[in-house]
Coordinates of C-alpha atoms in Angstrom, one line a residue:
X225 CA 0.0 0.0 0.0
X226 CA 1.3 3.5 -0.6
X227 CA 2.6 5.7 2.0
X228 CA 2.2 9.0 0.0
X229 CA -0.5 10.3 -2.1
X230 CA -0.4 14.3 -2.8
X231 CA -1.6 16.0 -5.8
X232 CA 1.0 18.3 -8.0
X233 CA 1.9 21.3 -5.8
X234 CA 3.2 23.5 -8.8
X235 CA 1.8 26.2 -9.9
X236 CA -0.7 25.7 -13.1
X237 CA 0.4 28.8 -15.1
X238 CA 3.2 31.6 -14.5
X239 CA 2.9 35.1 -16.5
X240 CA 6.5 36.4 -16.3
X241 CA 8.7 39.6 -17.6
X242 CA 5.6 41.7 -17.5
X243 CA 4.4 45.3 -16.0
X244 CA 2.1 44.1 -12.8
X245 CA -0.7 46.3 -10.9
X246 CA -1.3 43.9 -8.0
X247 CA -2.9 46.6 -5.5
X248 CA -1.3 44.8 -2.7
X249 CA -0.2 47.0 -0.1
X250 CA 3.0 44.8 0.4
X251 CA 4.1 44.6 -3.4
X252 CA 2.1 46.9 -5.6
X253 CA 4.1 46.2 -8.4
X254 CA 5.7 43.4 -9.7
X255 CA 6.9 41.3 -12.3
X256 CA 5.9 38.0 -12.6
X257 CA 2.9 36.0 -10.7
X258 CA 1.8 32.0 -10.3
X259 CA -1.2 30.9 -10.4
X260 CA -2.7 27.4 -8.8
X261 CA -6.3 25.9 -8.3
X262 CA -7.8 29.4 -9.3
X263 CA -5.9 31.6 -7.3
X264 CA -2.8 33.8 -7.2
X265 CA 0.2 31.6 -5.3
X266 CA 3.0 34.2 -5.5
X267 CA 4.1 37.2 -7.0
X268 CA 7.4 39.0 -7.5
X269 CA 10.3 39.1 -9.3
X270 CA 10.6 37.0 -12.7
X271 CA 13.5 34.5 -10.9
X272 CA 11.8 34.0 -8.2
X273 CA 8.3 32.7 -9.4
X274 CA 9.2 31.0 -11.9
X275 CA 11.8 28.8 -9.4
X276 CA 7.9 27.6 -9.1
X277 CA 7.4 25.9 -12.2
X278 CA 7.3 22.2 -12.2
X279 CA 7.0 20.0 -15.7
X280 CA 3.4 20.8 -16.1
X281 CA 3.2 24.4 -15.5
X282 CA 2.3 26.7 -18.3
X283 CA 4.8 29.5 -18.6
X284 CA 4.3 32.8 -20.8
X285 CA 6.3 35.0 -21.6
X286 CA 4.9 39.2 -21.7
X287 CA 7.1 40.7 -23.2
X288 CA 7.0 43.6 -21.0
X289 CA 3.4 44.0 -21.2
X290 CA 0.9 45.8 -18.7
X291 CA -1.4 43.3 -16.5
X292 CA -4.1 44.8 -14.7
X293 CA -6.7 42.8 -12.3
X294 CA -9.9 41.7 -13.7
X295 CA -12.1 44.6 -14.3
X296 CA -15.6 43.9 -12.1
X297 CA -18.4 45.5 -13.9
X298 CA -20.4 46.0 -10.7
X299 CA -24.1 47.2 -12.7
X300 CA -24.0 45.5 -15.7
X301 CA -27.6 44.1 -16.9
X302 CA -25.2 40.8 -18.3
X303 CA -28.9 38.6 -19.4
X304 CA -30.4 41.8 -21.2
X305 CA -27.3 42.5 -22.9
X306 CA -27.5 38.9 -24.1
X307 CA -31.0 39.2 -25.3
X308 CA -29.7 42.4 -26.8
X309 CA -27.5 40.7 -29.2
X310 CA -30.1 38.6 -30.8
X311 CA -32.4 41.9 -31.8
X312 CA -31.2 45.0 -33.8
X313 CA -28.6 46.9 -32.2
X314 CA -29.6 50.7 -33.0
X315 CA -26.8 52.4 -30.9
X316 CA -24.7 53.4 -34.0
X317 CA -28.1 54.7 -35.9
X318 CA -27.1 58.2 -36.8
X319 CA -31.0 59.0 -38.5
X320 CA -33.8 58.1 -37.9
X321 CA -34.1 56.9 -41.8
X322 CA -31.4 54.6 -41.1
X323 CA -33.1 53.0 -37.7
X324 CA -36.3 52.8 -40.4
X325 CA -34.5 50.7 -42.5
X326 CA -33.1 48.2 -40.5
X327 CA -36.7 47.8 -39.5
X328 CA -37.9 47.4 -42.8
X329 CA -34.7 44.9 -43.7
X330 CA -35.8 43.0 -40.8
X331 CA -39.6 42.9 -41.9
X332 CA -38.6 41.1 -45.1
X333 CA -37.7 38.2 -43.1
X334 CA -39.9 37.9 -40.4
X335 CA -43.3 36.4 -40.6
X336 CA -46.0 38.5 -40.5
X337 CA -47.2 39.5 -37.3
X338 CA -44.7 38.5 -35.3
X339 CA -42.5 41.1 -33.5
X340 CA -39.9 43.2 -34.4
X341 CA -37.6 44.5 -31.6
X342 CA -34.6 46.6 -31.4
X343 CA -32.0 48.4 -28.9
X344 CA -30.3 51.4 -28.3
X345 CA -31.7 54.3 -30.5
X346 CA -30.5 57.8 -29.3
X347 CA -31.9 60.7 -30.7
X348 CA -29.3 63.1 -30.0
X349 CA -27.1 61.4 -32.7
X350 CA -29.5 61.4 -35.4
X351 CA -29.6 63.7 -38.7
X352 CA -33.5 64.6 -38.3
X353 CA -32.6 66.4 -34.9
X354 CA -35.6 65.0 -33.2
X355 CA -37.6 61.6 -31.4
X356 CA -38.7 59.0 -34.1
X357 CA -42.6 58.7 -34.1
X358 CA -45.3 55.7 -35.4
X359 CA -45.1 57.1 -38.5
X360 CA -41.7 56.3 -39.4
X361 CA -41.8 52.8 -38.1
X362 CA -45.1 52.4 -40.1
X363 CA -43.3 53.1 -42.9
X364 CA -41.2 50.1 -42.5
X365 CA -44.1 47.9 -41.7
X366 CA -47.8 47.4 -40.9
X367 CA -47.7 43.8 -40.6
X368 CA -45.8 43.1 -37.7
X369 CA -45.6 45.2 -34.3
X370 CA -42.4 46.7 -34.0
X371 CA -41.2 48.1 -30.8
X372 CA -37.7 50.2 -30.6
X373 CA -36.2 50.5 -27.1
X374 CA -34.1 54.0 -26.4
X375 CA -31.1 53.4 -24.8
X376 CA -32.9 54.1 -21.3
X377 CA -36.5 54.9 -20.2
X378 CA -38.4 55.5 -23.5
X379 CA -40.0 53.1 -26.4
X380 CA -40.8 54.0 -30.0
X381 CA -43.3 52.0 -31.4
X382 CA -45.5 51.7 -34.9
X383 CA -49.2 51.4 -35.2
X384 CA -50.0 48.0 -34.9
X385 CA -48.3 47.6 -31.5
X386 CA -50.3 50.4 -30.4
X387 CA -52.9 48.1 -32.0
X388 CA -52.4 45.5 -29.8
X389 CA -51.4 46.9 -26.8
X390 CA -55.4 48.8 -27.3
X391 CA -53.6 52.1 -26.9
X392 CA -55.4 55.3 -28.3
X393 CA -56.7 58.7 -28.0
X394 CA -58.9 58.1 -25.4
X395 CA -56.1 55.8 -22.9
X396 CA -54.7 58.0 -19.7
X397 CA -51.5 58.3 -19.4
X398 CA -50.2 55.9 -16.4
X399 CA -48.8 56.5 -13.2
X400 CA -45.4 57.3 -13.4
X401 CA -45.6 57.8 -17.2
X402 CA -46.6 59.5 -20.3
X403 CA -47.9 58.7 -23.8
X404 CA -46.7 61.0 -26.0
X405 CA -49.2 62.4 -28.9
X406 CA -49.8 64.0 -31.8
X407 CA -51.2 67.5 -32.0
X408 CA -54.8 65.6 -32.4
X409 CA -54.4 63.9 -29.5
X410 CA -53.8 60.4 -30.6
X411 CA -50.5 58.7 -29.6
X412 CA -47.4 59.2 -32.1
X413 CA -45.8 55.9 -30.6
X414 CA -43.4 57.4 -28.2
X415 CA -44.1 55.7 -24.8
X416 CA -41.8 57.1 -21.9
X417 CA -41.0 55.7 -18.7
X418 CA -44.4 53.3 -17.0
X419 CA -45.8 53.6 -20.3
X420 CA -43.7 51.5 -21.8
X421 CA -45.3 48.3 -20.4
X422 CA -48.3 49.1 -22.3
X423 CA -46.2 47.0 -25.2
X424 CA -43.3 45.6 -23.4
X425 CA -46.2 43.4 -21.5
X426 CA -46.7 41.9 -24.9
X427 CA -43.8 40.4 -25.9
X428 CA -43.3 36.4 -25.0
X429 CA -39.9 36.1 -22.2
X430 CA -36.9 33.9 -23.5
X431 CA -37.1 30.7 -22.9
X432 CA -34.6 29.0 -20.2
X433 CA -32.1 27.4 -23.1
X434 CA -32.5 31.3 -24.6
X435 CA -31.5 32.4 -21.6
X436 CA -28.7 30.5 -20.8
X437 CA -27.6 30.8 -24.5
X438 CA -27.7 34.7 -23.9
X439 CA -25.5 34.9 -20.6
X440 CA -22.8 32.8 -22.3
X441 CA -22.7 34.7 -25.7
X442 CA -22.6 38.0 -23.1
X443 CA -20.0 36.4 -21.0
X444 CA -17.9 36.0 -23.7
X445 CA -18.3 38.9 -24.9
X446 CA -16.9 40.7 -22.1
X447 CA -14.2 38.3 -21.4
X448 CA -12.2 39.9 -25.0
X449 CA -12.4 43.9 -23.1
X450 CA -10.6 42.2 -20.0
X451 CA -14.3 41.9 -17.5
X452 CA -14.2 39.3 -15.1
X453 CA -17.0 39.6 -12.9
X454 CA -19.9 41.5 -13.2
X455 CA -23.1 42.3 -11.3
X456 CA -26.6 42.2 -13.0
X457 CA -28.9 44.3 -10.6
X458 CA -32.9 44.5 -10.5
X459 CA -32.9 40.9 -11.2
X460 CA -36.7 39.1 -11.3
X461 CA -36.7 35.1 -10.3
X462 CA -36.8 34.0 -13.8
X463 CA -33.6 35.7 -14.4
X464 CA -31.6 34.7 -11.4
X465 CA -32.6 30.9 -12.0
X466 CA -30.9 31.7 -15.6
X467 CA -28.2 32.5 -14.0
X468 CA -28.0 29.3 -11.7
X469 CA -28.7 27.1 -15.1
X470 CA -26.0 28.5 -16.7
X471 CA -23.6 27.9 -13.9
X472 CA -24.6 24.3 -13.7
X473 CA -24.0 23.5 -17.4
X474 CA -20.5 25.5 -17.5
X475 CA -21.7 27.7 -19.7
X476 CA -21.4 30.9 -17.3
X477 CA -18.1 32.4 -18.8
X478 CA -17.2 35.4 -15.8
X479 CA -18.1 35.9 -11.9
X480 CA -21.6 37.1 -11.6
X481 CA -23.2 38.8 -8.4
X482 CA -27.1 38.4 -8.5
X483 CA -28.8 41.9 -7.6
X484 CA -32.7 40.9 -6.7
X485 CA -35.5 44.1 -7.7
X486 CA -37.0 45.6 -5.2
X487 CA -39.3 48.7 -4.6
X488 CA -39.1 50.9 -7.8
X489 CA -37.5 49.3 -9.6
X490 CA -39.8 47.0 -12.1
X491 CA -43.2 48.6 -12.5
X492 CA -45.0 45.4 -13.2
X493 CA -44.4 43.8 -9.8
X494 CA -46.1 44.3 -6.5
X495 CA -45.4 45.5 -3.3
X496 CA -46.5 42.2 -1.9
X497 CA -44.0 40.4 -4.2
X498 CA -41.3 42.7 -3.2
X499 CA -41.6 42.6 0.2
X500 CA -42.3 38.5 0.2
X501 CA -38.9 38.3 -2.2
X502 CA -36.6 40.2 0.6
X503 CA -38.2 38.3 3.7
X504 CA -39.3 34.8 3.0
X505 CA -36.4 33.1 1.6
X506 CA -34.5 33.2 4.5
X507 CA -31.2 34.7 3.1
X508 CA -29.3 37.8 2.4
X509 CA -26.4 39.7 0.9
X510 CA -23.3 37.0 0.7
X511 CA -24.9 33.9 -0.1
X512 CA -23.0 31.8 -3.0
X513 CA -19.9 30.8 -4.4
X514 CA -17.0 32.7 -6.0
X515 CA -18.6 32.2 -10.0
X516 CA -22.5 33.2 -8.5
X517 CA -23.6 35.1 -5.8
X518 CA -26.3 37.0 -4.0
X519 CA -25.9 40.6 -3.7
X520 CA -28.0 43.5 -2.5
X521 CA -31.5 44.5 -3.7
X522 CA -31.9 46.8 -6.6
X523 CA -34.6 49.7 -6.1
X524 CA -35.3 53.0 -7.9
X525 CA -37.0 56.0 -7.2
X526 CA -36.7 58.0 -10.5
X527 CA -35.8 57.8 -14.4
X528 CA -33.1 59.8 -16.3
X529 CA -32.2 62.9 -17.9
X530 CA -31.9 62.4 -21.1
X531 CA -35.3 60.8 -21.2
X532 CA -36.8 63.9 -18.8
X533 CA -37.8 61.4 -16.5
X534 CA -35.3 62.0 -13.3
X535 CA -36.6 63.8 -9.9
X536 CA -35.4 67.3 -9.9
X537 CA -35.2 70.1 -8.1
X538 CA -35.9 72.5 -10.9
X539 CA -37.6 72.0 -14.2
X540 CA -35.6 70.5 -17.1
X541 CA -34.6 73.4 -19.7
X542 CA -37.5 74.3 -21.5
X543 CA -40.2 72.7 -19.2
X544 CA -42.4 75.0 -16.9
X545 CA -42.4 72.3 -14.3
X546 CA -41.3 69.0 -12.3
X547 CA -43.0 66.2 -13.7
X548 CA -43.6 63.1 -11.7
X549 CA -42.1 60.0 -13.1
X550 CA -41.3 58.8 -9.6
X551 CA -41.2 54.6 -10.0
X552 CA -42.5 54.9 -6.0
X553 CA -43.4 57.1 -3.2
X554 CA -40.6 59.4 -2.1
X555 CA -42.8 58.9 1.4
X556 CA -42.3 55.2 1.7
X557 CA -38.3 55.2 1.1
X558 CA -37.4 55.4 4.6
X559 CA -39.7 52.4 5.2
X560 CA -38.3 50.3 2.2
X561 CA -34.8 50.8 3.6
X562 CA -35.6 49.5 7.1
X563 CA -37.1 46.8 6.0
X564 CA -34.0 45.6 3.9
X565 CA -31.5 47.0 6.4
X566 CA -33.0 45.0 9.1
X567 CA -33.0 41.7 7.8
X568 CA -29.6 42.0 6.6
X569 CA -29.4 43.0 2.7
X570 CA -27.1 45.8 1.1
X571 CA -29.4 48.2 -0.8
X572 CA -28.3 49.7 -4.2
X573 CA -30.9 52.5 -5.3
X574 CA -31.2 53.9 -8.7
X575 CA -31.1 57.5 -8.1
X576 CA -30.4 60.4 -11.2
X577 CA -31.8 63.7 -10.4
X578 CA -30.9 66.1 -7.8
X579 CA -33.5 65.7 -5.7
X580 CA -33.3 61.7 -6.0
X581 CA -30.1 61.7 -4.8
X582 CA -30.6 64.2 -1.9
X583 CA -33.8 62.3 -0.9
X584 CA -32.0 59.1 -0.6
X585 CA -29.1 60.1 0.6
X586 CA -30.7 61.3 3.4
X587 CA -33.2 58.2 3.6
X588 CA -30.4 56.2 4.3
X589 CA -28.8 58.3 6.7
X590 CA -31.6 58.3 9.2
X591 CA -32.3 54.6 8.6
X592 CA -28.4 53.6 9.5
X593 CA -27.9 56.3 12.5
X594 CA -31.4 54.7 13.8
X595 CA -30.0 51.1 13.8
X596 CA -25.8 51.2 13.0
X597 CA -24.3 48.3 10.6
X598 CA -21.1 49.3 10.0
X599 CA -20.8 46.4 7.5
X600 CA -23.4 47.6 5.3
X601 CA -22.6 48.1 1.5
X602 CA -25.7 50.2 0.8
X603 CA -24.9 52.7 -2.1
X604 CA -26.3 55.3 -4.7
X605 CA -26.6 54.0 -7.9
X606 CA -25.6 56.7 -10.8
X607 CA -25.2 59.4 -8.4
X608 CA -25.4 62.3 -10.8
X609 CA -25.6 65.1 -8.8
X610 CA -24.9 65.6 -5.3
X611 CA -26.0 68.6 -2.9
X612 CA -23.6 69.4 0.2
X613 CA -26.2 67.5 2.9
X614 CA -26.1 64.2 0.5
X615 CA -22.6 64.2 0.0
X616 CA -22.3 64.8 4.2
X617 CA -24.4 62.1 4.5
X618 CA -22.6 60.1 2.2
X619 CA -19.2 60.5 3.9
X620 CA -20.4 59.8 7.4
X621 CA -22.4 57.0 6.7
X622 CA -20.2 55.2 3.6
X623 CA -23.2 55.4 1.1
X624 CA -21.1 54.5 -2.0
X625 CA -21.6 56.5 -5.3
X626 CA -21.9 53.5 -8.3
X627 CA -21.1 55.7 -11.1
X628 CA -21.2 55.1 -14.3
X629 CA -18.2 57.2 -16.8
X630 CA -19.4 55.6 -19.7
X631 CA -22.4 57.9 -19.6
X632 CA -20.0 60.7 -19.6
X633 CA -18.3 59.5 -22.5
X634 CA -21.4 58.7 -24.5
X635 CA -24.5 61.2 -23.3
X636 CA -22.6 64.4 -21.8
X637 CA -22.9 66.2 -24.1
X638 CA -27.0 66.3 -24.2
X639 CA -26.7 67.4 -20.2
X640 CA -26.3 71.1 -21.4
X641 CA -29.5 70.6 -23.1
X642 CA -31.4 69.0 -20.4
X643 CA -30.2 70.0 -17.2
X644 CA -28.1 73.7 -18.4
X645 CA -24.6 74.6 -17.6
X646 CA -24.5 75.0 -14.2
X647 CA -26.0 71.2 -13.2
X648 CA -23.6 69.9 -16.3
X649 CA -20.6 70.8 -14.7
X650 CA -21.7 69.1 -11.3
X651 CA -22.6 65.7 -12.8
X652 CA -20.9 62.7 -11.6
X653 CA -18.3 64.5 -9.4
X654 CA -16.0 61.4 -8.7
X655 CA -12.9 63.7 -7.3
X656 CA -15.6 64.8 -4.7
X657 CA -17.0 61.7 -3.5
X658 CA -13.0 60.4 -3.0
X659 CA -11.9 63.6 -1.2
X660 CA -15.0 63.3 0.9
X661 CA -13.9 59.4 1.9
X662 CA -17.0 58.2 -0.1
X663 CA -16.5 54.2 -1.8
X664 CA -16.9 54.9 -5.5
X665 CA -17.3 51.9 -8.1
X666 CA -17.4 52.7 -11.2
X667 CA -19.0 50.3 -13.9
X668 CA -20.9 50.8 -17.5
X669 CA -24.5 49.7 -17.0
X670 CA -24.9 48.5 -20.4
X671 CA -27.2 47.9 -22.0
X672 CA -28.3 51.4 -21.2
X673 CA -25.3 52.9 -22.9
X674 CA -23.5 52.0 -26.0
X675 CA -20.8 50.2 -24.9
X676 CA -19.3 47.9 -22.0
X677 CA -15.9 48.1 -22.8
X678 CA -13.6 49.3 -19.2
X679 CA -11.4 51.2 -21.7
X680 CA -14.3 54.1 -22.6
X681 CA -14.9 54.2 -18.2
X682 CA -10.9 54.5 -18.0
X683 CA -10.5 57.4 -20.3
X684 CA -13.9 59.2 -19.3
X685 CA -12.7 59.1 -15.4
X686 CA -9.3 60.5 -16.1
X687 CA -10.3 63.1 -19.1
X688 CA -14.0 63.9 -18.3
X689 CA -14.0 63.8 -21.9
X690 CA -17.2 63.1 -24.1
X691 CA -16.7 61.2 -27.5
X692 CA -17.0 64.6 -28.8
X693 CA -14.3 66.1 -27.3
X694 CA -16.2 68.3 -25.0
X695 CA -15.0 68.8 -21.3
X696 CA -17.3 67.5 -18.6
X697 CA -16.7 69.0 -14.9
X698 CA -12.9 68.7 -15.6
X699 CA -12.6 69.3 -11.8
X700 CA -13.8 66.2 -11.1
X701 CA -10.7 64.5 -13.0
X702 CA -9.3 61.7 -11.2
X703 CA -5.9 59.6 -11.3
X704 CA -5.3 56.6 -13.8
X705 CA -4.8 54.6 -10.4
X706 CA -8.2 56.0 -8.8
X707 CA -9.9 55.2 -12.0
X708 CA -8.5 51.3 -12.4
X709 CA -9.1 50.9 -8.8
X710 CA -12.6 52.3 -9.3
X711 CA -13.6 49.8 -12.6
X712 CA -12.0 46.4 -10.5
X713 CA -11.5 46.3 -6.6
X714 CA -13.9 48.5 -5.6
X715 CA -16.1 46.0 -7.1
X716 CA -15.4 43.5 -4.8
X717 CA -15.9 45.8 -1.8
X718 CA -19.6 46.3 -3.6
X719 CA -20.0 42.8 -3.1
X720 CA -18.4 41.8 -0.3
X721 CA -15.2 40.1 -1.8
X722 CA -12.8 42.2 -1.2
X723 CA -10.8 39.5 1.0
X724 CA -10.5 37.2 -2.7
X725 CA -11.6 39.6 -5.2
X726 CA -10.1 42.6 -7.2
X727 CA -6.3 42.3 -5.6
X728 CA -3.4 40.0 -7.2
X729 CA -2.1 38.8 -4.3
X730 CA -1.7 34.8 -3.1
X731 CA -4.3 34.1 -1.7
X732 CA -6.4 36.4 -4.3
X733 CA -8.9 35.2 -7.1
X734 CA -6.5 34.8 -10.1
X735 CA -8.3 36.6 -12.6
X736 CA -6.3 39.4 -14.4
X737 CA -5.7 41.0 -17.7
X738 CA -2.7 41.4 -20.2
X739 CA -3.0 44.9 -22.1
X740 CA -1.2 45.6 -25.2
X741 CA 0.2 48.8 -24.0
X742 CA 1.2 50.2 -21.0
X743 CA -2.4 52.3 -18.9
X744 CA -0.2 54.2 -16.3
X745 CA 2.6 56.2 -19.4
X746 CA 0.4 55.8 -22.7
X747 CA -1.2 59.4 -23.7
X748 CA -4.6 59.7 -22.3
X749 CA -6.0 60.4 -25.6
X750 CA -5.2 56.4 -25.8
X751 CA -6.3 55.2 -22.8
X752 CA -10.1 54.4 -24.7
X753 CA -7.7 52.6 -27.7
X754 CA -6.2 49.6 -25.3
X755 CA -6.5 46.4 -26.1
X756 CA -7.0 43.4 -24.3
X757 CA -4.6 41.0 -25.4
X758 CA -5.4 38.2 -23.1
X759 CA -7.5 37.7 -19.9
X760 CA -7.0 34.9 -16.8
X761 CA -9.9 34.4 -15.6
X762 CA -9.7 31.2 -12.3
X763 CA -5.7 30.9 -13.3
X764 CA -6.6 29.4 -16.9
X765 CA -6.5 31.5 -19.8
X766 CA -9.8 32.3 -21.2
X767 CA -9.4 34.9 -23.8
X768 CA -6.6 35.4 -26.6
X769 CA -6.5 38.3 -29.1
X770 CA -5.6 37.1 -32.7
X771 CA -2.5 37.4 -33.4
X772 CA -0.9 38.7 -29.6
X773 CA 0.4 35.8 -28.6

């Protein structure tokens, strides 16, 4: 009989003779780094881990090249975006006559009646300089109800969805949202914020393998821009048993955090549900495994500003007053937080206007002075614009700010428009929130913006740069190291990881990415040009770019 069994103690793969960010305190920069069983084993210098490698251990060579830890998209709707990819993608529409005609290319092979759906339309980049309408759509087709999602908060659709949905002159507008109509009065097929379920109720969920099939066609997706975890909030049950059926076939490419709606947040489920969904299963934020876990709840208390939805203070430019698009009552907020406070959840809420934000912030505040948790993660999702009693609040409490650059980058140039000058050069002020000791992750939200890659977040954080060029509250500039920090361990703090996640240190989650130039010297003008030449994701090698290797 044998005397010894053991198992191979080397490491399973060494990256060497490269330009390591470890963010450990101890060694923040290194070399070379081992990886074994999923995690990092050792870092340092290039002759001292790879005195590591035994016969079997894989062994490549950088070149000199930057690694990074795994960027951790921490509000990142992964499913949708999945679901996304198998309708048209309108986010590059520059006119409305060009949305039209993918419509009507679409209609050519589709069988009559069923329906047509796209993503991503933004009016401010189209030609017509102004929202699409029924008519347009019904130019592309009569025969099947077509229905066009904005980028956030707003649908476009043709007759015969109106049709269907029995939508007409005569039907109110719903709480919380507004039909928009023609000078007659009849609807012109712009539906904005509840009013969008008037259609969106129609249209058949995927099924589970569609499902599954769309998280791992997202997943890998965002393993080739370097992301390594993500966290889907406002998640219903259907979706989070995706998520679960994914992991069990091995078809769930990155780390996912599940985010649970709450209050606000979907307008077609009840407060019964909500408050049934929080209480009665018997768990809370932490629950899971390193590839799926439970995170906080998702609520929302307002829409956006782009769509004229968000809760402000003042009126948007050009509007005599404050419209109420509210997804629930300001009054119950306090109540809502207790309740998920107490029985032991984080809570992320979906706050964009002025008035959200201070209404929240200070919804919190009272809840966590009245009974302390000083482990709580609760945080301000978007966290737009932020008055000197929120951002008090914030600080004393550690409400964290879950901001969102890649809305800089792709809609700041509309906040002049909708919010004036003086707002617009407040928004998302990121240098604040750190010099006021306030957690700040930063992450993309996609699908409600154009694009997921951590590149676009990068350069907006450290330029405050639109795609246009124009400055956005330069002030509010922060360092490449804040901003790489922001888009990967702060994400891990967000869901309670930070003692696995977002460091490269032994003990540490080995999941990291190989850039093809160097982040920290590279002009910042480049920063949103990087590629991804190869990301580790569990110690195994899970993404190539053609020809880098």
């Amino acid at each position: 009989m044998p005397t010894l069994r053991a198992r191979d103690l080397a490491p399973d793969l060494i990256l060497f003779n490269g330009a390591i960010t470890t963010f450990d305190p101890e060694l923040p920069r290194c070399s070379a780094i081992a990886c074994k069983d999923g995690q990092v084993v050792a870092i340092g210098a290039d002759a001292d881990v790879c005195a590591l490698a035994g016969p079997r251990t894989e062994q490549i060579d950088l070149g000199g090249r930057t690694v990074v830890p795994g960027f951790n998209d921490a509000h990142n709707h992964m499913l949708e975006l999945g679901i996304k990819f198998t309708r048209l993608q309108l986010e590059h529409c520059t006119s409305i006559a060009a949305m039209v005609a993918m419509v009507r290319d679409q209609a050519a092979k589709t069988p009559r009646g069923e329906w047509i759906i796209g993503e991503g339309w933004n009016e401010s980049l189209f030609a017509e300089g102004r929202l699409p309408n029924r008519l347009d759509l019904d130019a592309a087709t009569t025969d099947h109800p077509v229905l066009l999602k904005r980028f956030f908060n707003m649908d476009v659709v043709n007759s015969r969805a109106l049709e269907l949905a029995d939508v007409h002159a005569t039907t109110p507008d719903p709480q919380g949202g507004r039909i928009e109509r023609f000078a007659d009065g009849s609807p012109n097929g712009i539906l904005r914020a509840s009013a969008k379920l008037f259609c969106r109720r129609l249209i058949a969920r995927p099924t589970p393998e569609q499902a599954v099939a769309a998280l791992e066609a997202a997943g890998r997706a965002y393993l080739a821009v370097g992301i390594t975890s993500i966290l889907d909030p406002g998640l219903q049950p259907w979706e989070m048993r995706a998520y679960l059926d994914a992991r069990r076939a091995g078809r769930l490419p990155v780390r996912v955090n599940l985010m649970p709606s709450w209050h606000g947040f979907r307008e077609d489920e009840t407060r019964d549900q909500l408050d049934a969904r929080a209480a009665e299963p018997g768990v809370y934020s932490g629950l899971g495994d390193r590839w799926l876990s439970l995170g906080g709840l998702k609520m929302a208390i307002d829409g956006g500003t782009t769509s004229r939805t968000a809760w402000m203070f003042q009126p948007f430019v050009g509007e005599e007053k404050v419209y109420d698009y509210n997804r629930l009552d300001p009054e119950d907020l306090r109540e809502f937080f207790a309740r998920g406070h107490a029985l032991g959840w984080d809570i992320g809420i979906h706050a964009i206007g002025d008035r959200a934000h201070h209404e929240a912030a200070r919804a919190f505040a009272e809840v966590i002075e009245a009974s302390p948790r000083k482990d709580h993660r609760h945080n301000l999702i978007h966290a737009y614009f932020a008055t000197e009693e929120s951002l008090r609040h914030m600080a004393t409490y550690q409400i964290a700010a879950v901001v969102q650059p890649t809305f800089i980058y792709y809609e700041g140039d509309d906040l002049f428009r909708d919010v004036g000058e003086r707002l617009a050069h407040q928004y998302k002020p990121v240098r604040t929130y750190l010099d006021r000791g306030i957690p700040v992750i930063a992450t993309s939200d996609i699908p409600s913006t154009v694009h997921y890659n951590p590149m676009i977040s990068l350069y907006s954080l450290v330029t405050r740069k639109t795609w246009k060029g124009t400055l956005i509250a330069p002030q509010e500039a922060i360092t490449r190291e804040e901003a790489l920090y922001a888009c990967t361990a702060a994400g891990a703090w967000l869901t309670r990881e930070e003692h696995v996640k977002g460091r490269l240190s032994p003990g540490f989650l080995a999941d990291m990415v190989v850039l093809d130039r160097d982040y920290f010297t590279c002009p910042a003008e480049e920063i949103r040009e990087i590629q991804v030449d190869m990301t580790v994701i569990d110690g195994r090698v899970a993404y190539w770019r053609n020809g880098s290797r």
